[in-house]
């Protein structure tokens, strides 16, 4: 029973793909999945969710949460757009690269604040990151003057909308960061300490690990991956918006838990988060493909979140019973 629960996200992804494909074939006579447009649309939507969820996965594995990622992303998007406009459209690639550096730095600042609150002041991560959620939102709106910051930059446009051998650049960026986070969490001592921290902080401290430094790094990584999502947003829409990541927050948190992370920490994988992101993207595209209004997406994702929590609790009960 437990192996089935552990693999439920893979089974659920396969199930919804089959469901939408059968629906498309019977109702429209067309294919749902086996079209280049469908694959690109699903993977681009999944990459947006994944960029927000990658660093969050590490934080959740360590037994914490980061609610500020929505406006870490928006703050980075606005800062990138402002820097590009300040340098000037004539600078082209230079302006774009400076915008990327500035946007990542803006995101890192939010991560440092989160890490300081949680690791140094022992503020619960839910409360601390909820506070920085508001701070980052306000800062993004202030520097943007309460408006969307439009840009004219070919390099940024290519970054957000271009492709390499048919693979969209945002998807490549998301996969590259996913591989990095997977390596860190799976094959490094840092990853081992992250799992151990989620299971028992006291044990990690007794082992001599600098927990405060570790938490600081985790929250900075979470903010940086969210900021990367904001940079992609600016490239895709040629504009930086303070609320760039707000619509994706629910989906990012859902992707982490759908992918097998535990509410209590100590469990979760980057691979699972990738699957969770794909599940949500397929649901989004599938409901639109079916002609249902967009707000049905929230109901569908909410139901999947509830199922993920039930599976997590069932897995814990089985593990507890065996122990």
PDB file of C-alpha atoms in Angstrom:
ATOM      1  CA  UNK A   1       0.000   0.000   0.000  1.00  0.00           C
ATOM      2  CA  UNK A   2       2.761   2.463   0.905  1.00  0.00           C
ATOM      3  CA  UNK A   3       4.592   2.153  -2.482  1.00  0.00           C
ATOM      4  CA  UNK A   4       1.289   2.966  -4.166  1.00  0.00           C
ATOM      5  CA  UNK A   5       0.836   6.048  -1.988  1.00  0.00           C
ATOM      6  CA  UNK A   6       4.408   7.141  -2.700  1.00  0.00           C
ATOM      7  CA  UNK A   7       3.826   6.887  -6.450  1.00  0.00           C
ATOM      8  CA  UNK A   8       0.347   8.410  -6.466  1.00  0.00           C
ATOM      9  CA  UNK A   9       1.429  11.660  -8.145  1.00  0.00           C
ATOM     10  CA  UNK A  10       2.875   9.739 -11.124  1.00  0.00           C
ATOM     11  CA  UNK A  11      -0.292   7.646 -11.372  1.00  0.00           C
ATOM     12  CA  UNK A  12      -2.496  10.718 -11.105  1.00  0.00           C
ATOM     13  CA  UNK A  13      -0.548  12.503 -13.871  1.00  0.00           C
ATOM     14  CA  UNK A  14      -0.976   9.491 -16.141  1.00  0.00           C
ATOM     15  CA  UNK A  15      -4.672   9.294 -15.263  1.00  0.00           C
ATOM     16  CA  UNK A  16      -5.496  12.911 -16.113  1.00  0.00           C
ATOM     17  CA  UNK A  17      -3.486  12.723 -19.344  1.00  0.00           C
ATOM     18  CA  UNK A  18      -5.480   9.667 -20.401  1.00  0.00           C
ATOM     19  CA  UNK A  19      -8.734  11.312 -19.330  1.00  0.00           C
ATOM     20  CA  UNK A  20      -8.188  14.507 -21.341  1.00  0.00           C
ATOM     21  CA  UNK A  21      -6.902  12.550 -24.348  1.00  0.00           C
ATOM     22  CA  UNK A  22      -9.981  10.304 -24.370  1.00  0.00           C
ATOM     23  CA  UNK A  23     -12.209  13.363 -23.929  1.00  0.00           C
ATOM     24  CA  UNK A  24     -10.527  15.152 -26.838  1.00  0.00           C
ATOM     25  CA  UNK A  25     -10.766  12.131 -29.124  1.00  0.00           C
ATOM     26  CA  UNK A  26     -14.418  11.423 -28.364  1.00  0.00           C
ATOM     27  CA  UNK A  27     -15.739  14.987 -28.184  1.00  0.00           C
ATOM     28  CA  UNK A  28     -13.683  16.846 -30.775  1.00  0.00           C
ATOM     29  CA  UNK A  29     -11.949  14.182 -32.835  1.00  0.00           C
ATOM     30  CA  UNK A  30      -8.619  15.866 -32.091  1.00  0.00           C
ATOM     31  CA  UNK A  31      -5.716  14.875 -29.892  1.00  0.00           C
ATOM     32  CA  UNK A  32      -5.161  16.611 -26.562  1.00  0.00           C
ATOM     33  CA  UNK A  33      -1.525  15.795 -25.893  1.00  0.00           C
ATOM     34  CA  UNK A  34       0.097  14.826 -29.176  1.00  0.00           C
ATOM     35  CA  UNK A  35       0.337  18.321 -30.591  1.00  0.00           C
ATOM     36  CA  UNK A  36       3.339  20.629 -30.411  1.00  0.00           C
ATOM     37  CA  UNK A  37       1.150  23.526 -29.276  1.00  0.00           C
ATOM     38  CA  UNK A  38      -0.294  21.495 -26.396  1.00  0.00           C
ATOM     39  CA  UNK A  39       3.110  20.267 -25.240  1.00  0.00           C
ATOM     40  CA  UNK A  40       4.607  23.766 -25.363  1.00  0.00           C
ATOM     41  CA  UNK A  41       1.634  25.308 -23.560  1.00  0.00           C
ATOM     42  CA  UNK A  42       1.710  22.705 -20.779  1.00  0.00           C
ATOM     43  CA  UNK A  43       5.477  22.828 -20.295  1.00  0.00           C
ATOM     44  CA  UNK A  44       5.600  26.650 -20.260  1.00  0.00           C
ATOM     45  CA  UNK A  45       2.807  26.776 -17.658  1.00  0.00           C
ATOM     46  CA  UNK A  46       4.569  24.061 -15.645  1.00  0.00           C
ATOM     47  CA  UNK A  47       7.880  25.955 -15.820  1.00  0.00           C
ATOM     48  CA  UNK A  48       6.260  29.067 -14.309  1.00  0.00           C
ATOM     49  CA  UNK A  49       4.959  27.020 -11.395  1.00  0.00           C
ATOM     50  CA  UNK A  50       8.199  25.064 -11.047  1.00  0.00           C
ATOM     51  CA  UNK A  51      10.420  28.140 -10.803  1.00  0.00           C
ATOM     52  CA  UNK A  52       8.323  29.367  -7.880  1.00  0.00           C
ATOM     53  CA  UNK A  53       8.244  25.925  -6.259  1.00  0.00           C
ATOM     54  CA  UNK A  54      11.857  24.731  -6.525  1.00  0.00           C
ATOM     55  CA  UNK A  55      13.411  26.645  -3.648  1.00  0.00           C
ATOM     56  CA  UNK A  56      10.177  26.258  -1.700  1.00  0.00           C
ATOM     57  CA  UNK A  57      10.631  22.487  -1.916  1.00  0.00           C
ATOM     58  CA  UNK A  58      13.927  22.693  -0.039  1.00  0.00           C
ATOM     59  CA  UNK A  59      12.354  24.928   2.602  1.00  0.00           C
ATOM     60  CA  UNK A  60       9.396  22.561   3.086  1.00  0.00           C
ATOM     61  CA  UNK A  61      11.690  19.526   3.328  1.00  0.00           C
ATOM     62  CA  UNK A  62      13.441  21.363   6.172  1.00  0.00           C
ATOM     63  CA  UNK A  63      10.121  21.712   7.977  1.00  0.00           C
ATOM     64  CA  UNK A  64       9.337  25.349   7.112  1.00  0.00           C
ATOM     65  CA  UNK A  65       7.281  27.354   4.612  1.00  0.00           C
ATOM     66  CA  UNK A  66       7.927  30.437   2.469  1.00  0.00           C
ATOM     67  CA  UNK A  67       4.819  32.451   1.595  1.00  0.00           C
ATOM     68  CA  UNK A  68       6.801  35.438   0.327  1.00  0.00           C
ATOM     69  CA  UNK A  69       7.794  33.796  -2.975  1.00  0.00           C
ATOM     70  CA  UNK A  70       4.886  35.453  -4.807  1.00  0.00           C
ATOM     71  CA  UNK A  71       6.272  38.927  -4.263  1.00  0.00           C
ATOM     72  CA  UNK A  72       9.920  37.910  -4.290  1.00  0.00           C
ATOM     73  CA  UNK A  73       9.053  37.102  -7.891  1.00  0.00           C
ATOM     74  CA  UNK A  74       7.159  40.364  -8.449  1.00  0.00           C
ATOM     75  CA  UNK A  75       9.858  42.482  -6.809  1.00  0.00           C
ATOM     76  CA  UNK A  76      12.526  40.901  -9.013  1.00  0.00           C
ATOM     77  CA  UNK A  77      10.381  41.423 -12.139  1.00  0.00           C
ATOM     78  CA  UNK A  78       9.902  45.129 -11.394  1.00  0.00           C
ATOM     79  CA  UNK A  79      13.557  45.728 -10.508  1.00  0.00           C
ATOM     80  CA  UNK A  80      14.703  44.002 -13.706  1.00  0.00           C
ATOM     81  CA  UNK A  81      12.376  46.164 -15.810  1.00  0.00           C
ATOM     82  CA  UNK A  82      13.466  49.367 -14.081  1.00  0.00           C
ATOM     83  CA  UNK A  83      17.154  48.602 -14.555  1.00  0.00           C
ATOM     84  CA  UNK A  84      16.669  47.783 -18.246  1.00  0.00           C
ATOM     85  CA  UNK A  85      14.845  51.080 -18.753  1.00  0.00           C
ATOM     86  CA  UNK A  86      17.476  52.979 -16.763  1.00  0.00           C
ATOM     87  CA  UNK A  87      20.371  51.554 -18.785  1.00  0.00           C
ATOM     88  CA  UNK A  88      18.434  52.165 -21.990  1.00  0.00           C
ATOM     89  CA  UNK A  89      17.025  50.051 -24.794  1.00  0.00           C
ATOM     90  CA  UNK A  90      20.066  50.836 -26.964  1.00  0.00           C
ATOM     91  CA  UNK A  91      22.266  48.813 -24.585  1.00  0.00           C
ATOM     92  CA  UNK A  92      20.460  45.602 -25.599  1.00  0.00           C
ATOM     93  CA  UNK A  93      22.137  42.548 -24.115  1.00  0.00           C
ATOM     94  CA  UNK A  94      24.086  44.573 -21.538  1.00  0.00           C
ATOM     95  CA  UNK A  95      20.888  46.128 -20.199  1.00  0.00           C
ATOM     96  CA  UNK A  96      19.261  42.701 -20.052  1.00  0.00           C
ATOM     97  CA  UNK A  97      22.164  41.123 -18.152  1.00  0.00           C
ATOM     98  CA  UNK A  98      22.313  44.016 -15.683  1.00  0.00           C
ATOM     99  CA  UNK A  99      18.563  43.662 -15.209  1.00  0.00           C
ATOM    100  CA  UNK A 100      18.938  39.945 -14.488  1.00  0.00           C
ATOM    101  CA  UNK A 101      21.650  40.579 -11.881  1.00  0.00           C
ATOM    102  CA  UNK A 102      19.627  43.360 -10.243  1.00  0.00           C
ATOM    103  CA  UNK A 103      16.457  41.250 -10.214  1.00  0.00           C
ATOM    104  CA  UNK A 104      18.207  38.286  -8.588  1.00  0.00           C
ATOM    105  CA  UNK A 105      19.800  40.617  -6.035  1.00  0.00           C
ATOM    106  CA  UNK A 106      16.360  42.029  -5.193  1.00  0.00           C
ATOM    107  CA  UNK A 107      15.035  38.515  -4.648  1.00  0.00           C
ATOM    108  CA  UNK A 108      18.049  37.591  -2.520  1.00  0.00           C
ATOM    109  CA  UNK A 109      17.347  40.553  -0.223  1.00  0.00           C
ATOM    110  CA  UNK A 110      13.888  39.128   0.527  1.00  0.00           C
ATOM    111  CA  UNK A 111      15.483  35.728   1.192  1.00  0.00           C
ATOM    112  CA  UNK A 112      18.022  37.215   3.589  1.00  0.00           C
ATOM    113  CA  UNK A 113      15.247  38.947   5.533  1.00  0.00           C
ATOM    114  CA  UNK A 114      13.293  35.687   5.736  1.00  0.00           C
ATOM    115  CA  UNK A 115      16.359  33.747   6.829  1.00  0.00           C
ATOM    116  CA  UNK A 116      17.230  36.330   9.469  1.00  0.00           C
ATOM    117  CA  UNK A 117      13.707  36.324  10.915  1.00  0.00           C
ATOM    118  CA  UNK A 118      13.454  32.531  11.070  1.00  0.00           C
ATOM    119  CA  UNK A 119      17.021  31.597  12.022  1.00  0.00           C
ATOM    120  CA  UNK A 120      18.088  34.498  14.217  1.00  0.00           C
ATOM    121  CA  UNK A 121      14.860  35.719  15.800  1.00  0.00           C
ATOM    122  CA  UNK A 122      13.113  32.318  15.852  1.00  0.00           C
ATOM    123  CA  UNK A 123      10.008  33.754  14.201  1.00  0.00           C
ATOM    124  CA  UNK A 124       7.786  30.931  12.880  1.00  0.00           C
ATOM    125  CA  UNK A 125       8.343  30.748   9.130  1.00  0.00           C
ATOM    126  CA  UNK A 126       4.616  31.007   8.384  1.00  0.00           C
ATOM    127  CA  UNK A 127       4.371  34.332  10.227  1.00  0.00           C
ATOM    128  CA  UNK A 128       7.775  35.668   9.170  1.00  0.00           C
ATOM    129  CA  UNK A 129       7.334  35.011   5.463  1.00  0.00           C
ATOM    130  CA  UNK A 130       3.746  36.275   5.603  1.00  0.00           C
ATOM    131  CA  UNK A 131       5.200  39.549   6.873  1.00  0.00           C
ATOM    132  CA  UNK A 132       7.823  39.725   4.139  1.00  0.00           C
ATOM    133  CA  UNK A 133       5.071  38.863   1.646  1.00  0.00           C
ATOM    134  CA  UNK A 134       3.535  42.230   2.502  1.00  0.00           C
ATOM    135  CA  UNK A 135       6.884  44.026   2.614  1.00  0.00           C
ATOM    136  CA  UNK A 136       7.986  42.722  -0.793  1.00  0.00           C
ATOM    137  CA  UNK A 137       4.587  43.539  -2.250  1.00  0.00           C
ATOM    138  CA  UNK A 138       4.717  47.091  -0.951  1.00  0.00           C
ATOM    139  CA  UNK A 139       8.333  47.579  -2.053  1.00  0.00           C
ATOM    140  CA  UNK A 140       7.534  46.336  -5.571  1.00  0.00           C
ATOM    141  CA  UNK A 141       4.543  48.669  -5.860  1.00  0.00           C
ATOM    142  CA  UNK A 142       6.538  51.623  -4.530  1.00  0.00           C
ATOM    143  CA  UNK A 143       9.495  51.232  -6.896  1.00  0.00           C
ATOM    144  CA  UNK A 144       7.100  50.608  -9.796  1.00  0.00           C
ATOM    145  CA  UNK A 145       5.013  53.641  -8.904  1.00  0.00           C
ATOM    146  CA  UNK A 146       1.961  51.408  -8.588  1.00  0.00           C
ATOM    147  CA  UNK A 147       2.019  50.605 -12.293  1.00  0.00           C
ATOM    148  CA  UNK A 148       3.313  47.952 -14.681  1.00  0.00           C
ATOM    149  CA  UNK A 149       6.828  48.800 -15.912  1.00  0.00           C
ATOM    150  CA  UNK A 150       7.012  48.191 -19.657  1.00  0.00           C
ATOM    151  CA  UNK A 151      10.315  47.531 -21.425  1.00  0.00           C
ATOM    152  CA  UNK A 152      11.631  47.385 -24.969  1.00  0.00           C
ATOM    153  CA  UNK A 153      14.506  44.916 -25.056  1.00  0.00           C
ATOM    154  CA  UNK A 154      15.049  42.221 -27.674  1.00  0.00           C
ATOM    155  CA  UNK A 155      17.294  40.098 -25.441  1.00  0.00           C
ATOM    156  CA  UNK A 156      14.660  40.029 -22.688  1.00  0.00           C
ATOM    157  CA  UNK A 157      11.937  39.205 -25.214  1.00  0.00           C
ATOM    158  CA  UNK A 158      13.998  36.322 -26.571  1.00  0.00           C
ATOM    159  CA  UNK A 159      14.670  35.110 -23.027  1.00  0.00           C
ATOM    160  CA  UNK A 160      10.957  34.957 -22.294  1.00  0.00           C
ATOM    161  CA  UNK A 161       9.596  33.823 -25.647  1.00  0.00           C
ATOM    162  CA  UNK A 162      12.453  32.236 -27.612  1.00  0.00           C
ATOM    163  CA  UNK A 163      13.315  28.580 -27.970  1.00  0.00           C
ATOM    164  CA  UNK A 164      16.281  26.312 -28.562  1.00  0.00           C
ATOM    165  CA  UNK A 165      15.596  23.466 -30.992  1.00  0.00           C
ATOM    166  CA  UNK A 166      11.882  23.897 -30.332  1.00  0.00           C
ATOM    167  CA  UNK A 167      12.216  23.858 -26.539  1.00  0.00           C
ATOM    168  CA  UNK A 168      11.061  27.171 -24.985  1.00  0.00           C
ATOM    169  CA  UNK A 169      13.811  29.000 -23.105  1.00  0.00           C
ATOM    170  CA  UNK A 170      11.689  29.342 -19.907  1.00  0.00           C
ATOM    171  CA  UNK A 171      11.390  25.546 -19.870  1.00  0.00           C
ATOM    172  CA  UNK A 172      15.165  25.193 -20.272  1.00  0.00           C
ATOM    173  CA  UNK A 173      15.740  27.633 -17.392  1.00  0.00           C
ATOM    174  CA  UNK A 174      13.295  25.760 -15.161  1.00  0.00           C
ATOM    175  CA  UNK A 175      14.824  22.366 -15.980  1.00  0.00           C
ATOM    176  CA  UNK A 176      18.371  23.642 -15.384  1.00  0.00           C
ATOM    177  CA  UNK A 177      17.416  24.994 -11.951  1.00  0.00           C
ATOM    178  CA  UNK A 178      15.483  21.793 -11.208  1.00  0.00           C
ATOM    179  CA  UNK A 179      18.569  19.696 -11.956  1.00  0.00           C
ATOM    180  CA  UNK A 180      20.663  21.941  -9.721  1.00  0.00           C
ATOM    181  CA  UNK A 181      18.190  21.734  -6.819  1.00  0.00           C
ATOM    182  CA  UNK A 182      17.809  17.972  -7.326  1.00  0.00           C
ATOM    183  CA  UNK A 183      21.569  17.528  -7.130  1.00  0.00           C
ATOM    184  CA  UNK A 184      21.848  19.701  -4.022  1.00  0.00           C
ATOM    185  CA  UNK A 185      19.000  17.926  -2.221  1.00  0.00           C
ATOM    186  CA  UNK A 186      19.901  14.374  -3.269  1.00  0.00           C
ATOM    187  CA  UNK A 187      23.663  14.138  -3.592  1.00  0.00           C
ATOM    188  CA  UNK A 188      25.216  16.672  -1.219  1.00  0.00           C
ATOM    189  CA  UNK A 189      25.777  16.901   2.511  1.00  0.00           C
ATOM    190  CA  UNK A 190      23.670  20.058   2.447  1.00  0.00           C
ATOM    191  CA  UNK A 191      20.730  17.997   1.196  1.00  0.00           C
ATOM    192  CA  UNK A 192      21.231  15.345   3.881  1.00  0.00           C
ATOM    193  CA  UNK A 193      21.224  18.065   6.539  1.00  0.00           C
ATOM    194  CA  UNK A 194      18.070  19.556   5.004  1.00  0.00           C
ATOM    195  CA  UNK A 195      16.172  16.260   5.330  1.00  0.00           C
ATOM    196  CA  UNK A 196      17.530  15.754   8.829  1.00  0.00           C
ATOM    197  CA  UNK A 197      16.508  19.268   9.827  1.00  0.00           C
ATOM    198  CA  UNK A 198      12.938  18.559   8.787  1.00  0.00           C
ATOM    199  CA  UNK A 199      12.924  15.306  10.737  1.00  0.00           C
ATOM    200  CA  UNK A 200      14.570  16.528  13.950  1.00  0.00           C
ATOM    201  CA  UNK A 201      16.207  19.918  14.431  1.00  0.00           C
ATOM    202  CA  UNK A 202      17.610  18.898  17.809  1.00  0.00           C
ATOM    203  CA  UNK A 203      19.472  15.958  16.270  1.00  0.00           C
ATOM    204  CA  UNK A 204      20.988  18.182  13.591  1.00  0.00           C
ATOM    205  CA  UNK A 205      22.160  20.689  16.189  1.00  0.00           C
ATOM    206  CA  UNK A 206      23.707  17.903  18.264  1.00  0.00           C
ATOM    207  CA  UNK A 207      25.562  16.748  15.147  1.00  0.00           C
ATOM    208  CA  UNK A 208      27.286  20.126  14.996  1.00  0.00           C
ATOM    209  CA  UNK A 209      25.486  21.563  11.948  1.00  0.00           C
ATOM    210  CA  UNK A 210      25.150  25.355  11.889  1.00  0.00           C
ATOM    211  CA  UNK A 211      21.351  25.356  11.659  1.00  0.00           C
ATOM    212  CA  UNK A 212      21.037  29.140  11.529  1.00  0.00           C
ATOM    213  CA  UNK A 213      23.379  29.375   8.543  1.00  0.00           C
ATOM    214  CA  UNK A 214      21.625  26.442   6.893  1.00  0.00           C
ATOM    215  CA  UNK A 215      18.207  28.071   7.214  1.00  0.00           C
ATOM    216  CA  UNK A 216      19.566  31.340   5.861  1.00  0.00           C
ATOM    217  CA  UNK A 217      20.832  29.573   2.727  1.00  0.00           C
ATOM    218  CA  UNK A 218      17.524  27.738   2.270  1.00  0.00           C
ATOM    219  CA  UNK A 219      15.442  30.910   2.350  1.00  0.00           C
ATOM    220  CA  UNK A 220      17.836  32.719   0.016  1.00  0.00           C
ATOM    221  CA  UNK A 221      17.606  29.811  -2.450  1.00  0.00           C
ATOM    222  CA  UNK A 222      13.808  29.904  -2.210  1.00  0.00           C
ATOM    223  CA  UNK A 223      13.771  33.638  -2.968  1.00  0.00           C
ATOM    224  CA  UNK A 224      16.251  33.260  -5.843  1.00  0.00           C
ATOM    225  CA  UNK A 225      14.274  30.590  -7.689  1.00  0.00           C
ATOM    226  CA  UNK A 226      11.112  32.667  -7.231  1.00  0.00           C
ATOM    227  CA  UNK A 227      13.015  35.701  -8.536  1.00  0.00           C
ATOM    228  CA  UNK A 228      14.032  33.678 -11.590  1.00  0.00           C
ATOM    229  CA  UNK A 229      10.328  33.174 -12.237  1.00  0.00           C
ATOM    230  CA  UNK A 230       9.875  36.949 -12.087  1.00  0.00           C
ATOM    231  CA  UNK A 231      12.660  37.484 -14.609  1.00  0.00           C
ATOM    232  CA  UNK A 232      11.013  35.035 -17.005  1.00  0.00           C
ATOM    233  CA  UNK A 233       7.721  36.888 -16.530  1.00  0.00           C
ATOM    234  CA  UNK A 234       9.337  40.203 -17.470  1.00  0.00           C
ATOM    235  CA  UNK A 235      10.843  38.612 -20.575  1.00  0.00           C
ATOM    236  CA  UNK A 236       7.606  36.938 -21.638  1.00  0.00           C
ATOM    237  CA  UNK A 237       5.401  40.005 -21.318  1.00  0.00           C
ATOM    238  CA  UNK A 238       8.020  42.752 -21.833  1.00  0.00           C
ATOM    239  CA  UNK A 239       6.922  44.251 -18.535  1.00  0.00           C
ATOM    240  CA  UNK A 240       7.611  43.986 -14.830  1.00  0.00           C
ATOM    241  CA  UNK A 241       4.590  43.733 -12.521  1.00  0.00           C
ATOM    242  CA  UNK A 242       4.526  43.692  -8.719  1.00  0.00           C
ATOM    243  CA  UNK A 243       1.926  40.916  -8.738  1.00  0.00           C
ATOM    244  CA  UNK A 244       3.817  38.776 -11.264  1.00  0.00           C
ATOM    245  CA  UNK A 245       3.994  35.773  -8.947  1.00  0.00           C
ATOM    246  CA  UNK A 246       0.768  36.208  -6.990  1.00  0.00           C
ATOM    247  CA  UNK A 247      -1.473  34.089  -9.269  1.00  0.00           C
ATOM    248  CA  UNK A 248       1.088  31.256  -9.149  1.00  0.00           C
ATOM    249  CA  UNK A 249       1.541  31.101  -5.349  1.00  0.00           C
ATOM    250  CA  UNK A 250      -1.266  28.616  -4.754  1.00  0.00           C
ATOM    251  CA  UNK A 251      -0.079  26.443  -7.613  1.00  0.00           C
ATOM    252  CA  UNK A 252       3.550  26.494  -6.414  1.00  0.00           C
ATOM    253  CA  UNK A 253       2.618  25.438  -2.870  1.00  0.00           C
ATOM    254  CA  UNK A 254       0.286  22.802  -4.300  1.00  0.00           C
ATOM    255  CA  UNK A 255       3.002  21.418  -6.596  1.00  0.00           C
ATOM    256  CA  UNK A 256       5.322  20.835  -3.633  1.00  0.00           C
ATOM    257  CA  UNK A 257       2.764  18.876  -1.621  1.00  0.00           C
ATOM    258  CA  UNK A 258       1.249  17.069  -4.601  1.00  0.00           C
ATOM    259  CA  UNK A 259       4.796  15.939  -5.367  1.00  0.00           C
ATOM    260  CA  UNK A 260       5.088  14.134  -2.035  1.00  0.00           C
ATOM    261  CA  UNK A 261       6.435  16.681   0.449  1.00  0.00           C
ATOM    262  CA  UNK A 262       5.193  16.279   4.006  1.00  0.00           C
ATOM    263  CA  UNK A 263       3.505  18.981   6.052  1.00  0.00           C
ATOM    264  CA  UNK A 264       5.784  18.066   8.950  1.00  0.00           C
ATOM    265  CA  UNK A 265       9.045  18.187   6.977  1.00  0.00           C
ATOM    266  CA  UNK A 266      11.666  15.547   6.307  1.00  0.00           C
ATOM    267  CA  UNK A 267      10.035  14.343   3.073  1.00  0.00           C
ATOM    268  CA  UNK A 268       9.861  15.590  -0.494  1.00  0.00           C
ATOM    269  CA  UNK A 269      11.854  15.565  -3.715  1.00  0.00           C
ATOM    270  CA  UNK A 270      12.498  17.954  -6.578  1.00  0.00           C
ATOM    271  CA  UNK A 271      11.340  15.238  -8.984  1.00  0.00           C
ATOM    272  CA  UNK A 272       8.034  15.120  -7.132  1.00  0.00           C
ATOM    273  CA  UNK A 273       7.682  18.890  -7.426  1.00  0.00           C
ATOM    274  CA  UNK A 274       8.295  18.659 -11.180  1.00  0.00           C
ATOM    275  CA  UNK A 275       5.477  16.086 -11.423  1.00  0.00           C
ATOM    276  CA  UNK A 276       3.248  18.254  -9.247  1.00  0.00           C
ATOM    277  CA  UNK A 277       3.864  21.242 -11.532  1.00  0.00           C
ATOM    278  CA  UNK A 278       3.009  19.159 -14.588  1.00  0.00           C
ATOM    279  CA  UNK A 279      -0.206  17.901 -12.962  1.00  0.00           C
ATOM    280  CA  UNK A 280      -1.390  21.449 -12.309  1.00  0.00           C
ATOM    281  CA  UNK A 281      -0.385  22.623 -15.791  1.00  0.00           C
ATOM    282  CA  UNK A 282      -2.232  19.718 -17.404  1.00  0.00           C
ATOM    283  CA  UNK A 283      -5.333  20.500 -15.333  1.00  0.00           C
ATOM    284  CA  UNK A 284      -5.143  24.174 -16.336  1.00  0.00           C
ATOM    285  CA  UNK A 285      -4.730  23.484 -20.036  1.00  0.00           C
ATOM    286  CA  UNK A 286      -7.168  20.588 -19.996  1.00  0.00           C
ATOM    287  CA  UNK A 287      -9.984  22.631 -18.466  1.00  0.00           C
ATOM    288  CA  UNK A 288      -9.407  25.432 -20.972  1.00  0.00           C
ATOM    289  CA  UNK A 289      -9.312  22.847 -23.764  1.00  0.00           C
ATOM    290  CA  UNK A 290     -12.628  21.480 -22.491  1.00  0.00           C
ATOM    291  CA  UNK A 291     -14.210  24.943 -22.721  1.00  0.00           C
ATOM    292  CA  UNK A 292     -14.780  25.402 -18.994  1.00  0.00           C
ATOM    293  CA  UNK A 293     -14.383  28.892 -17.443  1.00  0.00           C
ATOM    294  CA  UNK A 294     -10.881  29.586 -16.007  1.00  0.00           C
ATOM    295  CA  UNK A 295     -12.062  29.817 -12.388  1.00  0.00           C
ATOM    296  CA  UNK A 296     -12.754  26.071 -12.383  1.00  0.00           C
ATOM    297  CA  UNK A 297      -8.971  25.709 -12.215  1.00  0.00           C
ATOM    298  CA  UNK A 298      -8.967  26.909  -8.601  1.00  0.00           C
ATOM    299  CA  UNK A 299     -11.574  24.325  -7.602  1.00  0.00           C
ATOM    300  CA  UNK A 300      -9.697  21.524  -9.368  1.00  0.00           C
ATOM    301  CA  UNK A 301      -6.335  22.446  -7.853  1.00  0.00           C
ATOM    302  CA  UNK A 302      -7.931  22.848  -4.418  1.00  0.00           C
ATOM    303  CA  UNK A 303      -9.357  19.344  -4.632  1.00  0.00           C
ATOM    304  CA  UNK A 304      -5.982  17.949  -5.663  1.00  0.00           C
ATOM    305  CA  UNK A 305      -4.344  19.691  -2.679  1.00  0.00           C
ATOM    306  CA  UNK A 306      -6.862  18.034  -0.338  1.00  0.00           C
ATOM    307  CA  UNK A 307      -6.125  14.655  -1.917  1.00  0.00           C
ATOM    308  CA  UNK A 308      -2.374  15.270  -1.491  1.00  0.00           C
ATOM    309  CA  UNK A 309      -2.830  16.016   2.222  1.00  0.00           C
ATOM    310  CA  UNK A 310      -4.965  12.896   2.685  1.00  0.00           C
ATOM    311  CA  UNK A 311      -2.295  10.800   0.954  1.00  0.00           C
ATOM    312  CA  UNK A 312       0.404  12.359   3.155  1.00  0.00           C
ATOM    313  CA  UNK A 313      -1.545  11.589   6.319  1.00  0.00           C
ATOM    314  CA  UNK A 314      -2.276   8.041   5.160  1.00  0.00           C
ATOM    315  CA  UNK A 315       1.403   7.492   4.423  1.00  0.00           C
ATOM    316  CA  UNK A 316       2.340   8.754   7.888  1.00  0.00           C
ATOM    317  CA  UNK A 317      -0.245   6.511   9.560  1.00  0.00           C
ATOM    318  CA  UNK A 318       1.052   3.461   7.695  1.00  0.00           C
ATOM    319  CA  UNK A 319       4.638   4.313   8.621  1.00  0.00           C
ATOM    320  CA  UNK A 320       3.607   4.888  12.249  1.00  0.00           C
ATOM    321  CA  UNK A 321       1.735   1.609  12.400  1.00  0.00           C
ATOM    322  CA  UNK A 322       4.698  -0.356  11.092  1.00  0.00           C
ATOM    323  CA  UNK A 323       7.123   1.326  13.488  1.00  0.00           C
TER     324      UNK A 323
END
